[in-house]
Amino acid sequence: MPNNNVKSVAMEYLDKPISECTNQELYYILLKIVQREAKLLPVNNEKKKLYYISAEFLIGKMLSNNLLNLGIYDEVKAELAANGKSLDDIELAEIEPSLGNGGLGRLAACFLDSQATLGLTADGVGLNYHFGLFQQFFKFNQQGYKPDEWLIEPTWLTKSDVQYEVPFARFTLTSTLYDLEVLGYKQETRNRLRLFDLDSVNADIIEKGSISFDKTNIEENLTLFLYPDDSDRNGELLRIYQQYFMVSNAAQLIIDEALEKGSNLHDLDEYAVVQINDTHPALIIPEFVRLLTTKHGLTFEEAVDVVSKVVAFTNHTILQEALEKWPMNYLDEIIPDVANIIRGLSDLVKHNFPGNDAVSIIDNNDRAHMAHMAIHYGFSVNGVARLHTEILKNSELKAFYDIYPERFNNKTNGITFRRWIMASNHELSEFLDEKIGRAWHHDADLTGLYDFQDDEEVYQKLAEIKATKKEHLAEHLRITQNIPIRTNSIIDVQIKRIHEYKRQQMLALYIIKKYQMIKAGQKPKTPITILFGGKAAPAYTIAQDIIHLILTLSDLIQRDPEVRPYLQVEMVENYNVTEAEYLIPAADISEQISLASKEASGTGNMKFMLNGALILCTLDGANVEIAEKVGEDNIYIFGRSSEEIVDLYARNAYSAHDYYHREAIKPIVDFIVSDEMLELGNKENLRRLHTDIANKDYFMALIDLEEFIDVKEQMYADYEDQEAWMRKVLVNIAEAGYFSSDRTIREYNDDIWHLESNYQTEA
Ligand code: 26Q
């Protein structure tokens, strides 16, 4: 890149040498360099294109990843260093776009990276929210909220000239399309993430510094927020407005691009395949039917036939509350034509499957089931880990599996190695290069490490890398959050959205147990640092209570000179992709402790494994496949099986009360409302949580608690034998290759999308 070195671009834009530029200015310069380099690459444009439609794309910071994928990371870093500048410091100037919640959005981002890396013709399509998921802060040991403004110049977005009209009952809105470049790893071509925005959007309607705004002012608010609070009717209506705006734009774009390439629309499936990421984009099905019949002259039957060959559906959850069911009267109010098409689609199902109520689209309460519509009118349904797909087939969606067995398939999730090791753990990447060569950059095969299974120097080096990453994390937390952590401690991490099924409360109960043990004189050999990170949905009361419990315990321990030297508990503020990039490489222990059957896959588990943490887990989601790969000696498993849990729910046979009264459990649970806790914390939060756990415990934290405590103690004891520990670490890293999202995307393409491909790999 002769004309695009940092020096010349800095001169061009700012007329000064690198050494005189601020980090903010250098960030701007690097962004320009990446954008110029990207523009030189042609956009993948085979006849058939994948449109990956998602309400969330949790892409994280883009600078390092783009430099890495362009293959100029080392070069740029060296040029900056030669001028006294650090790329890590410059990266601090980048604002992370938080256009997602958690797993589903992060998966979409990993998929974009892999699609581009495999050279597939594939775009992401979503919404350009002006504010991402709220920024979390803690005050008085409670979660607080700030708006997450990310669209601050300079941004990576480029405005396109694509615009569409989206008709609602009360008005028609105009969109504008923004693009983000998606670069594959060392690829000659690129893809795009295409984010639709509302032309008439107006951020001034947000009350200053808050996340409140007039939810009824759709013409100005539609793309303002990801997940506006939907705990009231107006919030729910706004979600429908957002979803329809997203899919109507997407469908118009898809049809236009196909027409441009010569489609007659009867053959749309030769030009387009649409993967819908959970049900949030499911309204694209009736919207396609509407557009094809009213604008392009197809009959209803023809349109339904075309759509059914184009749309494929991924399910990410079996939690009932997450399966969207829209009241028909809401749809009638907002998008009456689409509502009527849904009635037509529902009638067709009733006609084809008379009496089979389990598969109906519109239920007896006049609500439209988005997942049901997506299964009937899509050609593929996939779960995101083997166990999850089996549960869908045999239990949650059994009625559908019975009628459409050929549509069901599994695609076990994966993660992009570019972000989750090459960018975030250079030390480990370089060590792997040295030991097993560089082919893993393309094929993710790390099994070459097995050659060093008895090599003490390798263990030593892995331990050194872990120590370095602990230092980096400690430095980062000290500077950004004023949290001092001990780098000589065992780092034990649970980072994910706060949800009862993920059982952060169970780890909090373990912390109470450990506190009591230390008070009773049983002190750990190596100090332990337990780190949490995660946001709780504003309307989710028990999740707020769990955060309060963790923060109060953290305080209690911090104030206790008897316990403090051995145990530290911290909750990292505003957990996001950037924090994950610091936390994961530093972790010794990864907590994957969901109630079996409830976590569809999990992807954090894969990131930890790749970075040399050992996994403490239930046999849930992809943990099952990880355990299979590494073998039971190299992972710590506990808890009831998914069959047992599914059965307990089916028979309504779990009694929290019985577990609560066990000798080993009651003193732990009651500590939540002990004098010392009530003095320090908020009585309402603590009492409500205590009552809930002792009496209801819907996600069964108590059922596995005793076993969890035993396995954790075993794990901490095992840590003391560092050689044996590192032996397990090595196996975990060596087996991580299967969980590369490149493998996942190849499977999607081979089984579902059938896009032109050569899966080329170049050194
Ligand atoms: C639904 C209705 C109303 C409001 C919100 C929602 C909603 C929003 C987000 C429902 C679900 C989500 C997100 C789900 C999600 O992130 N699922 C995770 O997907 C990951 C990728 O497949 C899996 O690894 C995780 O196991 C799964 O929890």
PDB file of N, CA and C and ligand atoms in Angstrom, residues 56 101-105 107 227 230 239 278 280 316-317 321-324 326 384 413 501-502 598-603, ligand 1:
ATOM      1  N   GLU A  56     -30.144  -7.759  15.232  1.00  0.00           N
ATOM      2  CA  GLU A  56     -28.925  -7.415  15.972  1.00  0.00           C
ATOM      3  C   GLU A  56     -27.687  -7.767  15.147  1.00  0.00           C
ATOM      4  N   ASN A 101     -27.651  -7.443  21.744  1.00  0.00           N
ATOM      5  CA  ASN A 101     -27.964  -7.783  23.097  1.00  0.00           C
ATOM      6  C   ASN A 101     -26.910  -8.720  23.650  1.00  0.00           C
ATOM      7  N   GLY A 102     -26.643  -9.750  22.868  1.00  0.00           N
ATOM      8  CA  GLY A 102     -25.787 -10.825  23.323  1.00  0.00           C
ATOM      9  C   GLY A 102     -25.538 -11.811  22.209  1.00  0.00           C
ATOM     10  N   GLY A 103     -25.703 -13.087  22.546  1.00  0.00           N
ATOM     11  CA  GLY A 103     -25.267 -14.179  21.678  1.00  0.00           C
ATOM     12  C   GLY A 103     -25.734 -14.108  20.233  1.00  0.00           C
ATOM     13  N   LEU A 104     -27.018 -13.822  20.059  1.00  0.00           N
ATOM     14  CA  LEU A 104     -27.561 -13.855  18.707  1.00  0.00           C
ATOM     15  C   LEU A 104     -26.944 -12.770  17.818  1.00  0.00           C
ATOM     16  N   GLY A 105     -26.737 -11.597  18.394  1.00  0.00           N
ATOM     17  CA  GLY A 105     -26.140 -10.496  17.638  1.00  0.00           C
ATOM     18  C   GLY A 105     -24.657 -10.712  17.386  1.00  0.00           C
ATOM     19  N   LEU A 107     -23.226 -13.636  17.197  1.00  0.00           N
ATOM     20  CA  LEU A 107     -23.137 -14.711  16.208  1.00  0.00           C
ATOM     21  C   LEU A 107     -23.257 -14.133  14.798  1.00  0.00           C
ATOM     22  N   TYR A 227     -34.131  -2.453  20.805  1.00  0.00           N
ATOM     23  CA  TYR A 227     -34.963  -2.921  21.918  1.00  0.00           C
ATOM     24  C   TYR A 227     -35.495  -1.822  22.809  1.00  0.00           C
ATOM     25  N   ASP A 230     -40.373  -2.733  25.830  1.00  0.00           N
ATOM     26  CA  ASP A 230     -41.647  -3.208  25.277  1.00  0.00           C
ATOM     27  C   ASP A 230     -42.549  -3.778  26.372  1.00  0.00           C
ATOM     28  N   ARG A 239     -42.030  -2.040  18.441  1.00  0.00           N
ATOM     29  CA  ARG A 239     -41.237  -3.184  17.967  1.00  0.00           C
ATOM     30  C   ARG A 239     -41.769  -3.698  16.627  1.00  0.00           C
ATOM     31  N   ASP A 278     -33.499 -15.810  14.059  1.00  0.00           N
ATOM     32  CA  ASP A 278     -34.626 -15.904  14.985  1.00  0.00           C
ATOM     33  C   ASP A 278     -35.871 -15.285  14.331  1.00  0.00           C
ATOM     34  N   HIS A 280     -37.340 -12.355  14.703  1.00  0.00           N
ATOM     35  CA  HIS A 280     -37.501 -10.898  14.569  1.00  0.00           C
ATOM     36  C   HIS A 280     -37.702 -10.442  13.114  1.00  0.00           C
ATOM     37  N   HIS A 316     -33.019 -19.667  17.995  1.00  0.00           N
ATOM     38  CA  HIS A 316     -31.938 -19.510  18.980  1.00  0.00           C
ATOM     39  C   HIS A 316     -32.384 -19.720  20.408  1.00  0.00           C
ATOM     40  N   THR A 317     -33.611 -20.065  20.614  1.00  0.00           N
ATOM     41  CA  THR A 317     -34.053 -20.163  22.007  1.00  0.00           C
ATOM     42  C   THR A 317     -35.314 -20.999  22.130  1.00  0.00           C
ATOM     43  N   GLU A 321     -40.959 -16.992  26.548  1.00  0.00           N
ATOM     44  CA  GLU A 321     -41.116 -15.527  26.511  1.00  0.00           C
ATOM     45  C   GLU A 321     -40.448 -14.895  25.290  1.00  0.00           C
ATOM     46  N   ALA A 322     -39.492 -15.627  24.694  1.00  0.00           N
ATOM     47  CA  ALA A 322     -38.767 -15.051  23.559  1.00  0.00           C
ATOM     48  C   ALA A 322     -39.403 -15.428  22.220  1.00  0.00           C
ATOM     49  N   LEU A 323     -40.387 -16.322  22.249  1.00  0.00           N
ATOM     50  CA  LEU A 323     -41.032 -16.711  20.990  1.00  0.00           C
ATOM     51  C   LEU A 323     -42.146 -15.703  20.684  1.00  0.00           C
ATOM     52  N   GLU A 324     -41.923 -14.946  19.638  1.00  0.00           N
ATOM     53  CA  GLU A 324     -42.814 -13.822  19.394  1.00  0.00           C
ATOM     54  C   GLU A 324     -44.189 -14.243  18.878  1.00  0.00           C
ATOM     55  N   TRP A 326     -47.583 -12.048  17.867  1.00  0.00           N
ATOM     56  CA  TRP A 326     -48.139 -10.694  17.786  1.00  0.00           C
ATOM     57  C   TRP A 326     -49.659 -10.738  17.744  1.00  0.00           C
ATOM     58  N   VAL A 384     -29.041 -24.341  16.927  1.00  0.00           N
ATOM     59  CA  VAL A 384     -27.686 -23.789  16.921  1.00  0.00           C
ATOM     60  C   VAL A 384     -26.661 -24.628  17.691  1.00  0.00           C
ATOM     61  N   ASN A 413     -23.102 -23.597  16.395  1.00  0.00           N
ATOM     62  CA  ASN A 413     -22.498 -22.262  16.312  1.00  0.00           C
ATOM     63  C   ASN A 413     -20.973 -22.311  16.271  1.00  0.00           C
ATOM     64  N   TYR A 501     -31.987 -18.298  33.865  1.00  0.00           N
ATOM     65  CA  TYR A 501     -31.623 -19.613  33.340  1.00  0.00           C
ATOM     66  C   TYR A 501     -30.099 -19.785  33.208  1.00  0.00           C
ATOM     67  N   LYS A 502     -29.401 -18.653  33.073  1.00  0.00           N
ATOM     68  CA  LYS A 502     -27.930 -18.722  32.991  1.00  0.00           C
ATOM     69  C   LYS A 502     -27.317 -18.898  34.384  1.00  0.00           C
ATOM     70  N   LYS A 598     -31.657 -25.232  28.588  1.00  0.00           N
ATOM     71  CA  LYS A 598     -32.117 -23.849  28.390  1.00  0.00           C
ATOM     72  C   LYS A 598     -31.188 -22.995  27.519  1.00  0.00           C
ATOM     73  N   GLU A 599     -29.890 -23.259  27.513  1.00  0.00           N
ATOM     74  CA  GLU A 599     -28.984 -22.446  26.699  1.00  0.00           C
ATOM     75  C   GLU A 599     -28.884 -23.103  25.329  1.00  0.00           C
ATOM     76  N   ALA A 600     -29.387 -22.427  24.308  1.00  0.00           N
ATOM     77  CA  ALA A 600     -29.441 -23.071  23.000  1.00  0.00           C
ATOM     78  C   ALA A 600     -28.054 -23.564  22.578  1.00  0.00           C
ATOM     79  N   SER A 601     -27.070 -22.692  22.680  1.00  0.00           N
ATOM     80  CA  SER A 601     -25.718 -23.096  22.313  1.00  0.00           C
ATOM     81  C   SER A 601     -24.703 -22.493  23.281  1.00  0.00           C
ATOM     82  N   GLY A 602     -24.691 -21.155  23.326  1.00  0.00           N
ATOM     83  CA  GLY A 602     -23.595 -20.465  23.974  1.00  0.00           C
ATOM     84  C   GLY A 602     -22.476 -20.348  22.953  1.00  0.00           C
ATOM     85  N   THR A 603     -21.781 -19.213  22.970  1.00  0.00           N
ATOM     86  CA  THR A 603     -20.607 -19.060  22.115  1.00  0.00           C
ATOM     87  C   THR A 603     -19.431 -18.566  22.938  1.00  0.00           C
TER      88      THR A 603
HETATM   89  C1  26Q B   1     -38.217 -11.507  21.763  1.00  0.00           C
HETATM   90  C2  26Q B   1     -39.473 -10.969  21.922  1.00  0.00           C
HETATM   91  C3  26Q B   1     -39.629  -9.708  22.430  1.00  0.00           C
HETATM   92  C4  26Q B   1     -38.509  -8.977  22.783  1.00  0.00           C
HETATM   93  C5  26Q B   1     -37.254  -9.505  22.623  1.00  0.00           C
HETATM   94  C6  26Q B   1     -37.103 -10.777  22.123  1.00  0.00           C
HETATM   95  C7  26Q B   1     -35.750 -11.359  21.988  1.00  0.00           C
HETATM   96  C8  26Q B   1     -34.641 -10.566  21.837  1.00  0.00           C
HETATM   97  C9  26Q B   1     -33.380 -11.135  21.747  1.00  0.00           C
HETATM   98  C10 26Q B   1     -35.579 -12.718  22.029  1.00  0.00           C
HETATM   99  C11 26Q B   1     -34.325 -13.270  21.954  1.00  0.00           C
HETATM  100  C12 26Q B   1     -33.205 -12.492  21.808  1.00  0.00           C
HETATM  101  C13 26Q B   1     -31.865 -13.029  21.765  1.00  0.00           C
HETATM  102  C14 26Q B   1     -31.581 -14.309  21.881  1.00  0.00           C
HETATM  103  C15 26Q B   1     -30.208 -14.809  21.939  1.00  0.00           C
HETATM  104  O1  26Q B   1     -29.253 -14.045  22.004  1.00  0.00           O
HETATM  105  N1  26Q B   1     -30.043 -16.128  21.917  1.00  0.00           N
HETATM  106  C16 26Q B   1     -28.730 -16.728  22.017  1.00  0.00           C
HETATM  107  O2  26Q B   1     -28.284 -17.022  20.699  1.00  0.00           O
HETATM  108  C17 26Q B   1     -26.951 -17.495  20.717  1.00  0.00           C
HETATM  109  C18 26Q B   1     -26.502 -17.649  19.285  1.00  0.00           C
HETATM  110  O3  26Q B   1     -27.159 -18.723  18.691  1.00  0.00           O
HETATM  111  C19 26Q B   1     -26.842 -18.791  21.487  1.00  0.00           C
HETATM  112  O4  26Q B   1     -25.493 -19.149  21.558  1.00  0.00           O
HETATM  113  C20 26Q B   1     -27.399 -18.609  22.896  1.00  0.00           C
HETATM  114  O5  26Q B   1     -27.435 -19.856  23.565  1.00  0.00           O
HETATM  115  C21 26Q B   1     -28.794 -18.014  22.823  1.00  0.00           C
HETATM  116  O6  26Q B   1     -29.257 -17.709  24.129  1.00  0.00           O
END
